[in-house]
Amino acid sequence: MHPGNAAFAVNTYSYTLRGSARAAVQALAGRGFREFELMMYPGHLWPDEVDAAQRRDWRAWAEGEGLTIRTLNMPNVDLNIAAATAEMRAMTLGLLRRFVVLAGDIGAQGVVLGPGKANPLLPMPHEQMVAHFHAALDELVPLAARHGTAIFVENMPFAFLPRAAELLEAVEASAHPDLGIVYDVANGHFVHEDPAAGLRRCAGRLQVVHLSDTTQASFRHDAVGLGTVDFTAIPGVLQSIGFKRRPVLEIIDPDPDRAIDQSARRLEAAGWT
């Protein structure tokens, strides 16, 4: 166990096909991590597979161990709240409602939301996609508040709002002044955005920072040091904007234990504490 691991939260993406989220969190906690982002995935963590008693037990166990469930997240490739078809939007919202309720039940502080995806060949008008996005927020944000959790929207390269400026514009045009933002450093770098600038732009709504590495030619969430992201300037930016929460290591690797620990050590060497 390395004491520096406590400086970072961990996303369980790499463990979704390996077993339950509970088992992943137990193992990661044994290596010093104290805060977690859990991926929604059948067989890992899924609303229909966690009954009321199990939800109470999840929450009691995490609180008893001094662990924080920061957020629930999802791969998002199957979901689209800004789809052209009402049926796809309804299916997506139905799942998201269940994710939100589960988040409240197990004590997660927020649910990470993708803004939705456009057809890459013939996208619908931007204003129409924003309207679908806002309609989803109008349903999900109040639901989250009723269940003691929150909605945090993320910058995603495959979403129709991939950069900080356009994401923030759509968020601020919504009817939800407390809506939070997740800024993913690798996602920003991949779309040729300066992550430091993106973080500064989102500062007033920033709730979560995702860390992983990528190049700008191939979209990845690799261990730190395997891509071209410059991590050295970011700690100073976070300090200057007053962001004090643990950044989330969202590393996708066939050997996640090694990759996550390696990333934490390399970030420490780059000035992260």
Coordinates of C-alpha atoms in Angstrom, one line a residue:
M1 CA 0.0 0.0 0.0
H2 CA 1.4 3.4 -1.0
P3 CA 0.3 6.4 1.2
G4 CA 0.1 8.6 -1.8
N5 CA -2.8 6.7 -3.2
A6 CA -5.1 8.5 -0.7
A7 CA -4.5 11.7 -2.8
F8 CA -6.5 10.3 -5.7
A9 CA -10.0 8.9 -6.3
V10 CA -10.3 5.9 -8.6
N11 CA -12.9 5.1 -11.3
T12 CA -13.7 1.4 -11.6
Y13 CA -13.9 1.3 -15.4
S14 CA -11.1 -1.3 -15.8
Y15 CA -12.8 -3.6 -13.3
T16 CA -16.3 -3.7 -14.9
L17 CA -15.7 -7.0 -16.7
R18 CA -13.7 -8.5 -13.7
G19 CA -16.5 -8.7 -11.1
S20 CA -18.5 -6.6 -8.7
A21 CA -17.9 -3.0 -7.9
R22 CA -17.9 -3.9 -4.2
A23 CA -15.0 -6.3 -4.7
A24 CA -13.1 -3.7 -6.7
V25 CA -13.6 -1.0 -4.1
Q26 CA -12.5 -3.4 -1.3
A27 CA -9.3 -4.2 -3.1
L28 CA -8.6 -0.6 -4.0
A29 CA -9.3 0.5 -0.4
G30 CA -6.7 -2.1 0.7
R31 CA -4.2 -0.3 -1.5
G32 CA -4.9 3.1 0.2
F33 CA -7.6 4.7 -2.0
R34 CA -10.5 6.2 -0.1
E35 CA -12.8 7.7 -2.7
F36 CA -14.4 6.1 -5.8
E37 CA -16.3 6.6 -9.0
L38 CA -18.3 3.5 -9.7
M39 CA -19.2 2.4 -13.2
M40 CA -22.7 1.3 -14.0
Y41 CA -22.4 -2.0 -15.8
P42 CA -24.3 -5.3 -15.6
G43 CA -22.4 -7.7 -13.3
H44 CA -20.4 -4.9 -11.8
L45 CA -23.1 -2.4 -10.5
W46 CA -26.5 -2.3 -12.0
P47 CA -29.8 -1.1 -10.5
D48 CA -31.8 -4.4 -11.1
E49 CA -29.0 -6.4 -9.4
V50 CA -28.9 -4.4 -6.2
D51 CA -32.1 -4.7 -4.0
A52 CA -33.1 -2.4 -1.2
A53 CA -31.3 -4.4 1.5
Q54 CA -28.1 -4.6 -0.5
R55 CA -28.2 -0.8 -1.1
R56 CA -28.5 -0.2 2.6
D57 CA -25.6 -2.5 3.2
W58 CA -23.5 -0.8 0.5
R59 CA -24.0 2.6 2.2
A60 CA -23.4 1.3 5.7
W61 CA -20.3 -0.6 4.6
A62 CA -18.8 2.4 2.8
E63 CA -19.5 4.8 5.6
G64 CA -18.2 2.4 8.2
E65 CA -15.0 2.0 6.3
G66 CA -14.6 5.7 5.9
L67 CA -14.9 5.5 2.1
T68 CA -16.6 8.0 -0.2
I69 CA -18.6 7.1 -3.2
R70 CA -18.1 10.3 -5.2
T71 CA -20.0 9.5 -8.3
L72 CA -21.7 6.9 -10.4
N73 CA -20.7 6.9 -14.1
M74 CA -21.5 4.8 -17.2
P75 CA -19.7 4.0 -20.5
N76 CA -22.3 6.3 -22.3
V77 CA -21.8 4.6 -25.7
D78 CA -25.2 2.9 -25.3
L79 CA -27.1 6.0 -24.1
N80 CA -28.1 9.2 -25.7
I81 CA -30.3 11.9 -24.1
A82 CA -30.1 14.0 -27.3
A83 CA -31.1 11.3 -29.7
A84 CA -33.3 12.1 -32.7
T85 CA -35.8 9.4 -31.8
A86 CA -38.1 9.9 -28.8
E87 CA -37.8 6.2 -28.1
M88 CA -34.1 6.3 -27.6
R89 CA -34.3 9.4 -25.4
A90 CA -37.1 7.7 -23.3
M91 CA -35.0 4.5 -22.9
T92 CA -31.9 6.5 -21.9
L93 CA -33.9 8.6 -19.4
G94 CA -35.4 5.5 -17.9
L95 CA -32.0 4.0 -17.2
L96 CA -30.7 7.3 -15.9
R97 CA -33.6 7.7 -13.5
R98 CA -32.7 4.3 -12.0
F99 CA -29.0 5.3 -11.8
V100 CA -30.0 8.4 -9.9
V101 CA -32.1 6.6 -7.4
L102 CA -29.3 4.0 -6.9
A103 CA -26.8 6.9 -6.4
G104 CA -29.0 8.3 -3.6
D105 CA -29.5 5.0 -2.0
I106 CA -25.8 4.1 -1.7
G107 CA -24.7 7.6 -0.8
A108 CA -23.0 8.6 -4.0
Q109 CA -22.6 12.4 -4.2
G110 CA -23.4 12.7 -8.0
V111 CA -24.1 11.0 -11.3
V112 CA -21.9 11.7 -14.3
L113 CA -24.0 12.6 -17.4
G114 CA -23.1 12.6 -21.0
P115 CA -24.7 15.5 -22.9
G116 CA -25.7 13.3 -25.9
K117 CA -24.3 12.4 -29.3
A118 CA -24.9 13.7 -32.8
N119 CA -25.1 11.8 -36.0
P120 CA -21.5 12.3 -37.4
L121 CA -22.7 12.4 -41.0
L122 CA -25.8 14.5 -40.7
P123 CA -26.3 16.0 -37.2
M124 CA -29.6 17.5 -36.3
P125 CA -29.6 21.3 -35.6
H126 CA -27.5 22.2 -32.6
E127 CA -30.4 24.1 -31.0
Q128 CA -32.6 21.0 -31.2
M129 CA -29.9 18.9 -29.5
V130 CA -29.5 21.5 -26.8
A131 CA -33.3 21.4 -26.3
H132 CA -33.2 17.6 -25.8
F133 CA -30.3 18.0 -23.4
H134 CA -32.2 20.6 -21.3
A135 CA -35.3 18.5 -21.3
A136 CA -33.3 15.6 -19.8
L137 CA -31.8 18.0 -17.2
D138 CA -35.3 19.3 -16.3
E139 CA -36.2 15.7 -15.3
L140 CA -33.0 14.4 -13.8
V141 CA -31.7 17.4 -11.8
P142 CA -34.9 17.6 -9.6
L143 CA -35.0 13.8 -9.2
A144 CA -31.4 13.8 -8.1
A145 CA -32.1 16.5 -5.5
R146 CA -35.0 14.5 -4.1
H147 CA -32.8 11.5 -3.6
G148 CA -29.9 13.4 -2.0
T149 CA -27.5 13.3 -4.9
A150 CA -26.7 15.6 -8.0
I151 CA -26.1 15.6 -11.7
F152 CA -22.6 16.5 -13.1
V153 CA -22.2 16.9 -16.9
E154 CA -19.0 15.8 -18.6
N155 CA -17.0 17.0 -21.6
M156 CA -16.8 14.0 -24.0
P157 CA -15.2 13.9 -27.4
F158 CA -18.0 11.9 -28.9
A159 CA -20.7 14.2 -27.4
F160 CA -22.2 17.1 -29.3
L161 CA -20.6 19.5 -26.7
P162 CA -17.0 18.3 -26.6
R163 CA -15.3 21.4 -25.4
A164 CA -15.5 23.4 -22.2
A165 CA -16.8 26.6 -23.7
E166 CA -19.8 25.0 -25.5
L167 CA -20.6 22.7 -22.7
L168 CA -20.6 25.6 -20.2
E169 CA -22.7 27.7 -22.5
A170 CA -25.4 24.9 -22.7
V171 CA -25.2 24.3 -19.0
E172 CA -25.6 28.0 -18.1
A173 CA -28.5 28.3 -20.5
S174 CA -30.4 25.6 -18.6
A175 CA -32.7 26.3 -15.7
H176 CA -30.4 24.7 -13.1
P177 CA -27.9 27.1 -11.5
D178 CA -26.4 24.4 -9.3
L179 CA -25.7 21.9 -12.1
G180 CA -22.1 20.7 -11.9
I181 CA -19.4 19.9 -14.5
V182 CA -16.9 17.0 -14.7
Y183 CA -13.8 18.1 -16.7
D184 CA -12.0 15.2 -18.2
V185 CA -8.4 16.2 -19.0
A186 CA -7.8 13.4 -21.6
N187 CA -11.1 14.3 -23.3
G188 CA -10.1 17.9 -23.5
H189 CA -6.6 17.2 -24.8
F190 CA -8.0 14.8 -27.5
V191 CA -10.2 17.5 -29.0
H192 CA -7.1 19.9 -29.0
E193 CA -8.3 21.9 -26.0
D194 CA -5.8 23.1 -23.5
P195 CA -6.9 21.3 -20.3
A196 CA -5.7 24.1 -18.1
A197 CA -7.8 26.6 -20.0
G198 CA -10.8 24.2 -19.9
L199 CA -10.5 23.8 -16.2
R200 CA -10.3 27.6 -15.6
R201 CA -13.4 28.1 -17.8
C202 CA -15.4 25.6 -15.8
A203 CA -14.1 26.7 -12.4
G204 CA -17.4 28.0 -11.1
R205 CA -19.2 24.7 -11.7
L206 CA -16.3 22.2 -11.4
Q207 CA -17.2 19.2 -9.3
V208 CA -15.0 16.4 -10.6
V209 CA -11.7 16.2 -12.5
H210 CA -10.9 13.0 -14.5
L211 CA -7.3 12.1 -15.1
S212 CA -5.9 9.7 -17.7
D213 CA -3.5 10.0 -20.7
T214 CA -4.2 10.0 -24.5
T215 CA -2.7 11.2 -27.7
Q216 CA -4.5 13.5 -30.0
A217 CA -4.5 10.9 -32.8
S218 CA -6.0 8.0 -30.9
F219 CA -8.6 8.5 -28.2
R220 CA -7.5 6.6 -25.0
H221 CA -7.7 6.6 -21.3
D222 CA -4.3 5.2 -20.7
A223 CA -2.0 5.3 -17.7
V224 CA -0.3 8.6 -17.1
G225 CA 2.9 8.8 -19.2
L226 CA 1.7 6.7 -22.1
G227 CA 0.2 9.7 -24.1
T228 CA 0.9 13.4 -24.7
V229 CA -1.1 15.1 -22.0
D230 CA 1.0 17.7 -20.0
F231 CA 0.0 17.1 -16.4
T232 CA 2.6 19.5 -14.9
A233 CA 0.5 22.7 -15.2
I234 CA -2.7 21.4 -13.9
P235 CA -2.1 21.2 -10.1
G236 CA -1.3 24.9 -10.1
V237 CA -4.5 25.7 -12.0
L238 CA -6.6 23.6 -9.6
Q239 CA -5.0 25.4 -6.7
S240 CA -5.6 28.8 -8.3
I241 CA -9.3 28.1 -8.8
G242 CA -9.7 26.7 -5.3
F243 CA -10.5 23.1 -6.4
K244 CA -9.6 20.8 -3.4
R245 CA -11.4 17.5 -4.2
R246 CA -9.4 14.4 -5.1
P247 CA -9.0 14.1 -8.9
V248 CA -10.3 10.8 -10.2
L249 CA -8.0 8.4 -12.0
E250 CA -10.1 7.0 -14.9
I251 CA -7.5 4.6 -16.3
I252 CA -8.6 1.8 -18.7
D253 CA -5.9 -0.9 -18.9
P254 CA -5.8 -4.7 -19.0
D255 CA -3.6 -4.6 -15.8
P256 CA -5.4 -1.9 -13.9
D257 CA -3.7 -2.3 -10.5
R258 CA -0.3 -1.7 -12.1
A259 CA -1.6 1.1 -14.3
I260 CA -3.4 3.0 -11.6
D261 CA -0.5 2.8 -9.1
Q262 CA 1.9 3.8 -11.9
S263 CA -0.3 6.8 -12.7
A264 CA -0.5 7.9 -9.1
R265 CA 3.3 7.8 -8.8
R266 CA 3.9 9.7 -12.0
L267 CA 1.4 12.4 -11.0
E268 CA 3.2 12.8 -7.7
A269 CA 6.4 13.3 -9.6
A270 CA 4.7 15.9 -11.7
G271 CA 3.7 17.9 -8.7
W272 CA 0.4 16.4 -7.6
T273 CA 0.0 15.9 -3.9

